[in-house]
PDB file of C-alpha atoms in Angstrom:
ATOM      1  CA  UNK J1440       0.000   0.000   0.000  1.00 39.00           C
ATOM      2  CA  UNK J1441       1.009   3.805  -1.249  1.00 45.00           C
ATOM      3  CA  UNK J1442       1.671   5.775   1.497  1.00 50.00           C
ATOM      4  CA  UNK J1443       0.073   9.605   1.617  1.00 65.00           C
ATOM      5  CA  UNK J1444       3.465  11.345   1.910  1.00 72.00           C
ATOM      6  CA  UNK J1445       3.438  15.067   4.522  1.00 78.00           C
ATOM      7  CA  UNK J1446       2.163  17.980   2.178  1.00 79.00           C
ATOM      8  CA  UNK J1447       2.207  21.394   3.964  1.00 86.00           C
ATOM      9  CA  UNK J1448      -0.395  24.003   3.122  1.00 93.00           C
ATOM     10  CA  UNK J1449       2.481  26.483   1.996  1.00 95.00           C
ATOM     11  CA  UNK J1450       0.841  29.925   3.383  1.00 95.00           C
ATOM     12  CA  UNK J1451       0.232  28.108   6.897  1.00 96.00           C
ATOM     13  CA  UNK J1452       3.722  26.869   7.311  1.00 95.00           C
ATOM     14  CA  UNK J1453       5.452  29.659   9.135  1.00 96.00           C
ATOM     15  CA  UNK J1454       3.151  31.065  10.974  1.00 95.00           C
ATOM     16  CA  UNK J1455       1.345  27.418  12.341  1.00 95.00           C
ATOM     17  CA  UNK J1456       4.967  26.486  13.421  1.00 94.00           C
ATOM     18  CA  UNK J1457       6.040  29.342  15.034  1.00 92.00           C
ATOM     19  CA  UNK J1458       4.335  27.877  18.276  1.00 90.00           C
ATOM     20  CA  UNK J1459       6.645  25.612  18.799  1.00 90.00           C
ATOM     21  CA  UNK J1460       8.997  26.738  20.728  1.00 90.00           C
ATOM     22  CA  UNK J1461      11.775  23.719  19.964  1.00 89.00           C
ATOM     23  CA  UNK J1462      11.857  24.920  16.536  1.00 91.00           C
ATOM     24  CA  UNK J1463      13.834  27.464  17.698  1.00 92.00           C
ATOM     25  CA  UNK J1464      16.728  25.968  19.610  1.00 96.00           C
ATOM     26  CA  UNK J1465      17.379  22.989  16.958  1.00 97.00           C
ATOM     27  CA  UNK J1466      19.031  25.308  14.007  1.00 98.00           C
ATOM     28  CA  UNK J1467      21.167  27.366  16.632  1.00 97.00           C
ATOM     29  CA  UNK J1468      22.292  23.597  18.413  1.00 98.00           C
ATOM     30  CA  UNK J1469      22.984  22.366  14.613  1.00 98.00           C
ATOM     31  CA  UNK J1470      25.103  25.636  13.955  1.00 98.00           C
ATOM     32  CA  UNK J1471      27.181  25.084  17.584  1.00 97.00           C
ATOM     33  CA  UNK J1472      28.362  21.987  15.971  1.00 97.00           C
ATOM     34  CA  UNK J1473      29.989  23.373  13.061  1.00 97.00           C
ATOM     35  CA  UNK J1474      33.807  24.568  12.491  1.00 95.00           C
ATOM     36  CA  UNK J1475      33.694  28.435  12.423  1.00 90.00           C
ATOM     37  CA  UNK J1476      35.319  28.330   8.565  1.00 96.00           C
ATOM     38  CA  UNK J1477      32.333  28.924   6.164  1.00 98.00           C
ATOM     39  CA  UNK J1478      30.805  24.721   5.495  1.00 98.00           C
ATOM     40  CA  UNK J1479      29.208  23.586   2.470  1.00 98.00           C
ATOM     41  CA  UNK J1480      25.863  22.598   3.866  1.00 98.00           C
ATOM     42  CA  UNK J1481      22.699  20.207   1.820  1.00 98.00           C
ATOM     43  CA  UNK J1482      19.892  20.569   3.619  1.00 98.00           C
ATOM     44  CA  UNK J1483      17.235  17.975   1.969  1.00 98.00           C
ATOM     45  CA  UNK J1484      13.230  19.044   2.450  1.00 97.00           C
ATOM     46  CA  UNK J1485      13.944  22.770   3.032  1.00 98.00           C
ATOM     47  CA  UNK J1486      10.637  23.807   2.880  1.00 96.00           C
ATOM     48  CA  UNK J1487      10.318  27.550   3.364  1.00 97.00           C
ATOM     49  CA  UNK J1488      13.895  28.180   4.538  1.00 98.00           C
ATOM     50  CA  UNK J1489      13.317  27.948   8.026  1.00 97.00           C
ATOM     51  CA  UNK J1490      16.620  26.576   8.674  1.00 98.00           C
ATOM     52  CA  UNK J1491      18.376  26.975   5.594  1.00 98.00           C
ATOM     53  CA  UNK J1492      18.026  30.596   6.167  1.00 98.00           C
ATOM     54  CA  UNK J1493      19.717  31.389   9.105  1.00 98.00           C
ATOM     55  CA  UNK J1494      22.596  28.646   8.305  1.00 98.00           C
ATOM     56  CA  UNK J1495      23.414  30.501   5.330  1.00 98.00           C
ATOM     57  CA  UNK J1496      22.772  33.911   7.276  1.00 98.00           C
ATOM     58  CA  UNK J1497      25.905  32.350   9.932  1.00 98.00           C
ATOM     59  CA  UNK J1498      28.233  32.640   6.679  1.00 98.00           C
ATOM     60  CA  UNK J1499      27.536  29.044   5.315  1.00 98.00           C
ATOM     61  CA  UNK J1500      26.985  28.258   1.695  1.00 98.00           C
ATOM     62  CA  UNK J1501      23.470  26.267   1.398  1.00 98.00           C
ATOM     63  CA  UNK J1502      21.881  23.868  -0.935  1.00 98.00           C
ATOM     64  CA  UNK J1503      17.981  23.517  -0.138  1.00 98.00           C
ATOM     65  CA  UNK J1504      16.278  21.038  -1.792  1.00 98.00           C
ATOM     66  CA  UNK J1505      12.727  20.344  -1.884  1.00 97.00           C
ATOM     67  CA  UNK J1506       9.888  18.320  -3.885  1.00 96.00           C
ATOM     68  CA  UNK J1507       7.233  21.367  -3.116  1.00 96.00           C
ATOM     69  CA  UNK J1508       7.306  24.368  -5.068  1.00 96.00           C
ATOM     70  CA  UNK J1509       5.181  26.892  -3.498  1.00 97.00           C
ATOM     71  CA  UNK J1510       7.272  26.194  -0.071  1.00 97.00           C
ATOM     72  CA  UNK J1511      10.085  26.876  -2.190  1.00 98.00           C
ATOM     73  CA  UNK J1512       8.942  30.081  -3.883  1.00 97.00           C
ATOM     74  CA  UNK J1513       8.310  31.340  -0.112  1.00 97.00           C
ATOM     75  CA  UNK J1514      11.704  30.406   0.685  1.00 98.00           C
ATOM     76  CA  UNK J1515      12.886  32.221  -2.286  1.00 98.00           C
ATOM     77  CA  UNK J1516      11.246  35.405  -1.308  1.00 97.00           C
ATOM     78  CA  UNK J1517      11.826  35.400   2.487  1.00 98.00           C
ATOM     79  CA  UNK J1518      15.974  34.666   1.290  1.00 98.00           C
ATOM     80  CA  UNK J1519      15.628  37.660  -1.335  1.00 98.00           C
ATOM     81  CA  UNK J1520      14.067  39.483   1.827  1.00 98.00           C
ATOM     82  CA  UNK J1521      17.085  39.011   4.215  1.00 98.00           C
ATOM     83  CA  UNK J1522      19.468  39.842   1.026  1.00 98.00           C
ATOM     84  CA  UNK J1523      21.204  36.324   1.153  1.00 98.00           C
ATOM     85  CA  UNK J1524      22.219  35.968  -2.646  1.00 97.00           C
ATOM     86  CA  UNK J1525      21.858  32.563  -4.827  1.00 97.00           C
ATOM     87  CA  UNK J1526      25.473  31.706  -4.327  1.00 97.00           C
ATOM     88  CA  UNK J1527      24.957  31.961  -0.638  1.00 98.00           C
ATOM     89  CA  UNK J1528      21.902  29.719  -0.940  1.00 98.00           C
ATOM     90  CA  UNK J1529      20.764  28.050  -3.723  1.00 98.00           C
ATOM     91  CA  UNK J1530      17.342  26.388  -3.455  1.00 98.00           C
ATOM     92  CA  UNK J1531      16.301  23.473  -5.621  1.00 98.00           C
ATOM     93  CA  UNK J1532      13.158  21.910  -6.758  1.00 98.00           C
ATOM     94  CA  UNK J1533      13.571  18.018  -6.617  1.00 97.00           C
ATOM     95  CA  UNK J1534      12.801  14.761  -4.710  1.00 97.00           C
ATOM     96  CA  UNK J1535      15.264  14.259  -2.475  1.00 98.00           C
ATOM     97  CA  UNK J1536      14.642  10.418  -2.710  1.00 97.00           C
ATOM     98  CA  UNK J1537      16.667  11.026  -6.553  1.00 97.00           C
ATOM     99  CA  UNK J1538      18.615  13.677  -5.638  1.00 98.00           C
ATOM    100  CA  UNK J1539      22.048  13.406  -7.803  1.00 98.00           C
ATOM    101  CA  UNK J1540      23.404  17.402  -7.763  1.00 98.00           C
ATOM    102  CA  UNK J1541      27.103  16.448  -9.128  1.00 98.00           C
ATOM    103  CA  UNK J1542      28.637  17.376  -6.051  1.00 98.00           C
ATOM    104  CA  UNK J1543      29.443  16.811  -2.441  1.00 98.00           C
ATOM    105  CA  UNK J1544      29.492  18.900   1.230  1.00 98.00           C
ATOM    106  CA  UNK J1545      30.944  19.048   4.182  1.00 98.00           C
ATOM    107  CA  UNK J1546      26.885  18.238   5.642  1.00 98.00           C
ATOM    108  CA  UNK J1547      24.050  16.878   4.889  1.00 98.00           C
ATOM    109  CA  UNK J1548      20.935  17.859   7.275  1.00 98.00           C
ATOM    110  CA  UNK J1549      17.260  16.457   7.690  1.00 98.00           C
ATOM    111  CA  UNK J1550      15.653  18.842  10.434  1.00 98.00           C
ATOM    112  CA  UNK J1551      12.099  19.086  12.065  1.00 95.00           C
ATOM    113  CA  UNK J1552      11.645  15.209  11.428  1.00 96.00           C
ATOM    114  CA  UNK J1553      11.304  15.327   8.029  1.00 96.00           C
ATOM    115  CA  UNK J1554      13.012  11.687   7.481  1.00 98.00           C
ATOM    116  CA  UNK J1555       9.440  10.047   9.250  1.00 97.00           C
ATOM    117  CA  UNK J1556       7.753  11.201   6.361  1.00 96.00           C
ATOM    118  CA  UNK J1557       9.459   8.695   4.452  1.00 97.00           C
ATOM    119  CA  UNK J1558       7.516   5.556   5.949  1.00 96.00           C
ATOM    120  CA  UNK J1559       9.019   2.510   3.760  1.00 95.00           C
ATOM    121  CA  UNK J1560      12.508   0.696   4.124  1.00 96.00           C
ATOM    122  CA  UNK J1561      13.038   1.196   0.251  1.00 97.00           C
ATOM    123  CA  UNK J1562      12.241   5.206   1.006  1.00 97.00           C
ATOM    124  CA  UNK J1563      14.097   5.442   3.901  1.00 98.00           C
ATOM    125  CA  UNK J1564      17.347   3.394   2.174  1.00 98.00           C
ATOM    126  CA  UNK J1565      16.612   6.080  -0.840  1.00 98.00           C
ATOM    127  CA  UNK J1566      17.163   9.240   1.124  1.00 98.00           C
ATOM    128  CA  UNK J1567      19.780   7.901   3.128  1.00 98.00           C
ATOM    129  CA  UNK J1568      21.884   6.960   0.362  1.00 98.00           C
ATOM    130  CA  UNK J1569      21.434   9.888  -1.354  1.00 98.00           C
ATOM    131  CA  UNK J1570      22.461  11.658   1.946  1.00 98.00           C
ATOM    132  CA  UNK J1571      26.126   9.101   1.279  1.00 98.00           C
ATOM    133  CA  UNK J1572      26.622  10.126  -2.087  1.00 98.00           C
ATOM    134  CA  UNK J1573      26.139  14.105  -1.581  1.00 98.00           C
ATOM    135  CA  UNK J1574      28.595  14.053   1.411  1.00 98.00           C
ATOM    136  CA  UNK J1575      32.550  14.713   1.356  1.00 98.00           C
ATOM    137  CA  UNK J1576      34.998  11.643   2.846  1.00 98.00           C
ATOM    138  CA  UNK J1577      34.845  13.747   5.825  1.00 97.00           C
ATOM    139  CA  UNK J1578      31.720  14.794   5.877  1.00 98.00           C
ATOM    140  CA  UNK J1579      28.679  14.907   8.477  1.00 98.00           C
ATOM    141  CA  UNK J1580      25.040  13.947   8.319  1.00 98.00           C
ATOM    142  CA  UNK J1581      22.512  15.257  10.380  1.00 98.00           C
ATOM    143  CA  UNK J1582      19.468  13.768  11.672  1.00 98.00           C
ATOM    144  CA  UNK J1583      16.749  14.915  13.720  1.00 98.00           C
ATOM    145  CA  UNK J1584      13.743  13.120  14.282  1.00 98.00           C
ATOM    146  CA  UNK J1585      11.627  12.746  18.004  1.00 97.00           C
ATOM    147  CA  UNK J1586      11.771   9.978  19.889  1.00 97.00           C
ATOM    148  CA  UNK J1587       8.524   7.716  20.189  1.00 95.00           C
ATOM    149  CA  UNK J1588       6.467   8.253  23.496  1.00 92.00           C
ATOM    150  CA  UNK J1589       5.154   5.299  24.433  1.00 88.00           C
ATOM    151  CA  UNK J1590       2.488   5.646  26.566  1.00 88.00           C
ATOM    152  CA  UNK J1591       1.277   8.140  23.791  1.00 86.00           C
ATOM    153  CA  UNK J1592       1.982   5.045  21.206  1.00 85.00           C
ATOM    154  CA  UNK J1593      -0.170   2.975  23.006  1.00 87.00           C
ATOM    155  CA  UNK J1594      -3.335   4.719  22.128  1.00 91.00           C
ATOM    156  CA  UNK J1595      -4.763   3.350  19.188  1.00 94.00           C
ATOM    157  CA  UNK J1596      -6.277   6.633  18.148  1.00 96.00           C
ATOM    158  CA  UNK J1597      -5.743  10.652  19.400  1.00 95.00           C
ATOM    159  CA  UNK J1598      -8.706  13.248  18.459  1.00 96.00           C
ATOM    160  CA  UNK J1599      -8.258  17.052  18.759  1.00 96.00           C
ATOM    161  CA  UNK J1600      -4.892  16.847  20.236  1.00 94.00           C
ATOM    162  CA  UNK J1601      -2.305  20.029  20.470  1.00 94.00           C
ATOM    163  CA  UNK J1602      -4.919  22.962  19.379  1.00 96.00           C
ATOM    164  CA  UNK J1603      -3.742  26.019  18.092  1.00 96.00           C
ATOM    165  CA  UNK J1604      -4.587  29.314  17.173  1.00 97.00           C
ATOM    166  CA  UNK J1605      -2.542  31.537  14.207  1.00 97.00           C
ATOM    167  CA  UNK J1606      -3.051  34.496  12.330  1.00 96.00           C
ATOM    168  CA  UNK J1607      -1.690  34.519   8.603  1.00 96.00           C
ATOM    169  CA  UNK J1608      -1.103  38.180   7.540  1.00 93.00           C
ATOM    170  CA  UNK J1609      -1.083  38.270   4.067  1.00 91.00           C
ATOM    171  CA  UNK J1610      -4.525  36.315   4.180  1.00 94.00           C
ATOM    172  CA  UNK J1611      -5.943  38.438   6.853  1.00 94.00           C
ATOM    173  CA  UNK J1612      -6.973  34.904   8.278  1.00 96.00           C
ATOM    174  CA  UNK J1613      -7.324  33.449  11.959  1.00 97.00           C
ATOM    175  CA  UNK J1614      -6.842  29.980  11.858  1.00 97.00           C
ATOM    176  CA  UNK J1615      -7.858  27.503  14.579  1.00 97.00           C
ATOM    177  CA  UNK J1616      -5.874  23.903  13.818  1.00 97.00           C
ATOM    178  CA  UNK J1617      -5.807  20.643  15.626  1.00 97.00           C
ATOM    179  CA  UNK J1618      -4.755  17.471  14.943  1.00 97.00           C
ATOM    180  CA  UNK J1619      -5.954  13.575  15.074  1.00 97.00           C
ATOM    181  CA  UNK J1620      -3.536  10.502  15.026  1.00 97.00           C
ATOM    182  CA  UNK J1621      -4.426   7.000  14.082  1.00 97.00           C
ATOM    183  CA  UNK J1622      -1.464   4.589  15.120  1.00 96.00           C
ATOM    184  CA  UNK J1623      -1.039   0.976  13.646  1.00 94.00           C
ATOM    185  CA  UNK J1624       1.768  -0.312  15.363  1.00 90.00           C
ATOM    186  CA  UNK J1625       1.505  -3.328  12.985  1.00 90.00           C
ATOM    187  CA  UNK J1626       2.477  -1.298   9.858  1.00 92.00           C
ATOM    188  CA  UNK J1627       5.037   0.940  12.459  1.00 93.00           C
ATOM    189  CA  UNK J1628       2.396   3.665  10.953  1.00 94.00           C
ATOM    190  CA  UNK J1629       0.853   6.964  12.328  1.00 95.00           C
ATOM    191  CA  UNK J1630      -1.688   8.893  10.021  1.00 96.00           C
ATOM    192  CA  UNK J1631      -2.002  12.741  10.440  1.00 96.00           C
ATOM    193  CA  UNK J1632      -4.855  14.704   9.549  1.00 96.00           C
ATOM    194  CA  UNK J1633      -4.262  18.610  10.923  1.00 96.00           C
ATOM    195  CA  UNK J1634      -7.694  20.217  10.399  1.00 97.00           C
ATOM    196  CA  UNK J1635      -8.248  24.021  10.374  1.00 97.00           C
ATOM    197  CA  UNK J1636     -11.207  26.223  10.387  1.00 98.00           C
ATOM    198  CA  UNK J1637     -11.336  29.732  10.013  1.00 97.00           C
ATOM    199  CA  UNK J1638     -14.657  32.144   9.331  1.00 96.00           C
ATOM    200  CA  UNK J1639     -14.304  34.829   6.247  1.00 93.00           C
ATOM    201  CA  UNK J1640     -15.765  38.281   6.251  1.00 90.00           C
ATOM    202  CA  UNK J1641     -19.063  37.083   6.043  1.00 92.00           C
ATOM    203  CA  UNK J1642     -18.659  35.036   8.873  1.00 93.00           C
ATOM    204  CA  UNK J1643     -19.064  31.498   7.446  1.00 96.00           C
ATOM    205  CA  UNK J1644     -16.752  28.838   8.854  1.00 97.00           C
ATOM    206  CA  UNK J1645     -14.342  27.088   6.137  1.00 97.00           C
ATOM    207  CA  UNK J1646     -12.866  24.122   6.845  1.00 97.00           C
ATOM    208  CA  UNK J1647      -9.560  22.788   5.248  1.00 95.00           C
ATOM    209  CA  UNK J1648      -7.608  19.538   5.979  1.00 95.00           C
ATOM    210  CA  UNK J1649      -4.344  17.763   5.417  1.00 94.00           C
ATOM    211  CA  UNK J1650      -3.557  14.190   5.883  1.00 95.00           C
ATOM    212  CA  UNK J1651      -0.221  12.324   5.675  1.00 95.00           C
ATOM    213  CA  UNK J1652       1.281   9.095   7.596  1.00 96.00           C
ATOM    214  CA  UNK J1653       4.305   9.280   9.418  1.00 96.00           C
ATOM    215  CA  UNK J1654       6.605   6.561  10.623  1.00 96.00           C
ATOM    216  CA  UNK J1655       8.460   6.142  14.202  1.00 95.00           C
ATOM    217  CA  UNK J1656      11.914   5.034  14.777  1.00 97.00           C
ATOM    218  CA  UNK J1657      13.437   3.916  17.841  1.00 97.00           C
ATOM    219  CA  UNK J1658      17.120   4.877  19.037  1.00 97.00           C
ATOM    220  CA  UNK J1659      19.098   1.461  18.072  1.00 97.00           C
ATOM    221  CA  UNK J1660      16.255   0.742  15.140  1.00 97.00           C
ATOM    222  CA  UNK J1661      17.890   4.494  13.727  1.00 98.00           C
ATOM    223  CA  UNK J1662      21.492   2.766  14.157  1.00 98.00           C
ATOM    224  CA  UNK J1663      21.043  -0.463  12.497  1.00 98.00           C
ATOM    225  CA  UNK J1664      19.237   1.705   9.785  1.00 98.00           C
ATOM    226  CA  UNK J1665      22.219   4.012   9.479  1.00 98.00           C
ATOM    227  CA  UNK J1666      24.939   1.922   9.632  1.00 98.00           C
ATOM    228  CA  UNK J1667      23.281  -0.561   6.693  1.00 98.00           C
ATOM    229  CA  UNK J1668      23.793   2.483   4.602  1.00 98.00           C
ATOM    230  CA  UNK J1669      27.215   3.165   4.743  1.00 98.00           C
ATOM    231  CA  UNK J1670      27.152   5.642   8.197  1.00 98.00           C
ATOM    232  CA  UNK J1671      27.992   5.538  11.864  1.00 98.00           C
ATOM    233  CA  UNK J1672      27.098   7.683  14.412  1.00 98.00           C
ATOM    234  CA  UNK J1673      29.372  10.206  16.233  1.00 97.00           C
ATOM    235  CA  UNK J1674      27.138  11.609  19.061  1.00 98.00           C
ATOM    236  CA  UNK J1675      23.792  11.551  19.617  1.00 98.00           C
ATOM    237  CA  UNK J1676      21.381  13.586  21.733  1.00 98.00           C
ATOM    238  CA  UNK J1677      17.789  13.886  23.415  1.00 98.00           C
ATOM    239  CA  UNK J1678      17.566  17.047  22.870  1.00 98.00           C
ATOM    240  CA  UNK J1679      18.704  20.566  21.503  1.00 97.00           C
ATOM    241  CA  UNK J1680      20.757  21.565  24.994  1.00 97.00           C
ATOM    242  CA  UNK J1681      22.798  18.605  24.354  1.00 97.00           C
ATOM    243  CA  UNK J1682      21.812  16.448  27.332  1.00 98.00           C
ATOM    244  CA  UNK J1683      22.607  12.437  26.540  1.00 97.00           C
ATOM    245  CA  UNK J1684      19.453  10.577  24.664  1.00 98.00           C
ATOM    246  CA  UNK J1685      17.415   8.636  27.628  1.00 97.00           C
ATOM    247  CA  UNK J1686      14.125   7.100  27.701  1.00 94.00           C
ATOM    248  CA  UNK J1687      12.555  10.139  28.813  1.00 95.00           C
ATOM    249  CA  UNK J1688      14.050  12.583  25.770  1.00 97.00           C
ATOM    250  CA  UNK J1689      12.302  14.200  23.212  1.00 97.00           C
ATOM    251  CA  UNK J1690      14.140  13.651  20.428  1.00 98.00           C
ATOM    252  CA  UNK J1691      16.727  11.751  18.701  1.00 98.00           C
ATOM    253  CA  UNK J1692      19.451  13.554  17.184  1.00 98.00           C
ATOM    254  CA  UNK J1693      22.517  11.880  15.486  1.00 98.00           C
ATOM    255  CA  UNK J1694      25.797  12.922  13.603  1.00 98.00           C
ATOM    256  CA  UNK J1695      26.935  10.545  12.240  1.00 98.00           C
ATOM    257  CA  UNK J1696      29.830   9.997   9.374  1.00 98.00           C
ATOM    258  CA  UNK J1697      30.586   7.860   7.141  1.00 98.00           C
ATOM    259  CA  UNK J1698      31.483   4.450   8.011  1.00 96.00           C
TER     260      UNK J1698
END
């Protein structure tokens, strides 16, 4: 079976993320482990330029990559906006499961759990290995993904969790978003339907939804997965303070090299 692979609504993106408050402490932890000489950085599913931005804003050179265009024609203006220039980063439409740009860099990122979205083995072997080929002999990868939560896991389904509220300013639009999880540990499967409802000038609620599955991936599940594609990991983290990975952390977040 096909899975429904994560599709943001473009003109929600920033501003229904802004919210989270880890979103911004992983970008300046992922910047405090590079060498202060200007890196050659591949970030694959840039989306908007969330991170790509400010990397390239610390004096980096960036390569964004990413499969949606209207993310990436936000991206493009918010960059143009800051007055980074193309050379200083470069974003590119493609899937990053077939990436092959004719070079290499001193690291290759996947932020904000972007690698869950890729659900299969095959997928999952795809990106990784296109991570291998795009990186220098010395080069880094990083990967940030969260760590499961079981007692959440063990919930077969979640309705109305983590509501929201967020005002998009060049729709004049308040949005009101939650979300509902259906887990099939069988299939190692979440699906992810963020609903939103807003009410336009004439006061008449619109509803809009967005539905994709996501995978989970446990800490030595991640290793066996990275080291059958050529990598081993360096350090690894719970979270964006850089306190050691335990069963009660957040997230998962490797650098690893190549093996």
């Amino acid at each position: 079976m096909q899975t429904k692979r994560y599709r943001a609504i473009a003109d929600y993106y920033d501003a229904e993320n802004e919210r989270l408050g880890w979103l911004a402490r992983d970008v300046p932890f992922f910047l405090g482990q590079l060498p202060k000489r200007s890196q050659h950085v591949l970030e694959l599913a840039a989306g908007t330029g969330r991170a790509a931005i400010p990397i390239a804003q610390a004096g980096h050179r960036v390569v964004g990559v990413d499969y949606a265009q209207d993310m990436l024609d936000i991206a493009r203006r918010k960059r143009d906006a800051v007055g980074l220039r193309e050379r200083e980063l470069s974003l590119v439409h493609g899937d990053v499961s077939k990436l092959d740009l004719g070079r290499t860099f001193d690291w290759v990122a996947i932020f904000f759990n972007t690698f869950l979205g890729f659900t299969t083995l095959d997928q999952q072997d795809a990106v990784l290995q296109v991570a291998r080929n795009h990186l220098k002999p010395r080069g880094r990868l990083w990967l940030d993904i969260f760590q499961p939560n079981l007692p959440l896991m063990a919930a077969d389904e979640s309705r109305g969790i983590d509501p929201a509220i967020f005002y998009v300013p060049h729709l004049n639009r308040t949005v009101f978003m939650s979300v509902d999880v259906k887990r099939d540990p069988s299939r190692q499967l979440q699906q992810v339907t963020f609903n939103y409802r807003w009410f336009n000038e004439q006061g008449c609620e619109r509803k809009q939804r967005t539905r994709f599955e996501l995978t989970f991936i446990f800490p030595r599940e991640l290793q066996i997965l990275l080291e059958r594609n050529g990598f081993m990991i360096d350090e690894i983290w719970g979270d964006h303070d850089g306190t050691a990975l335990n069963a009660d952390s957040p997230r998962i977040i490797a650098r690893c090299r190549l093996a």
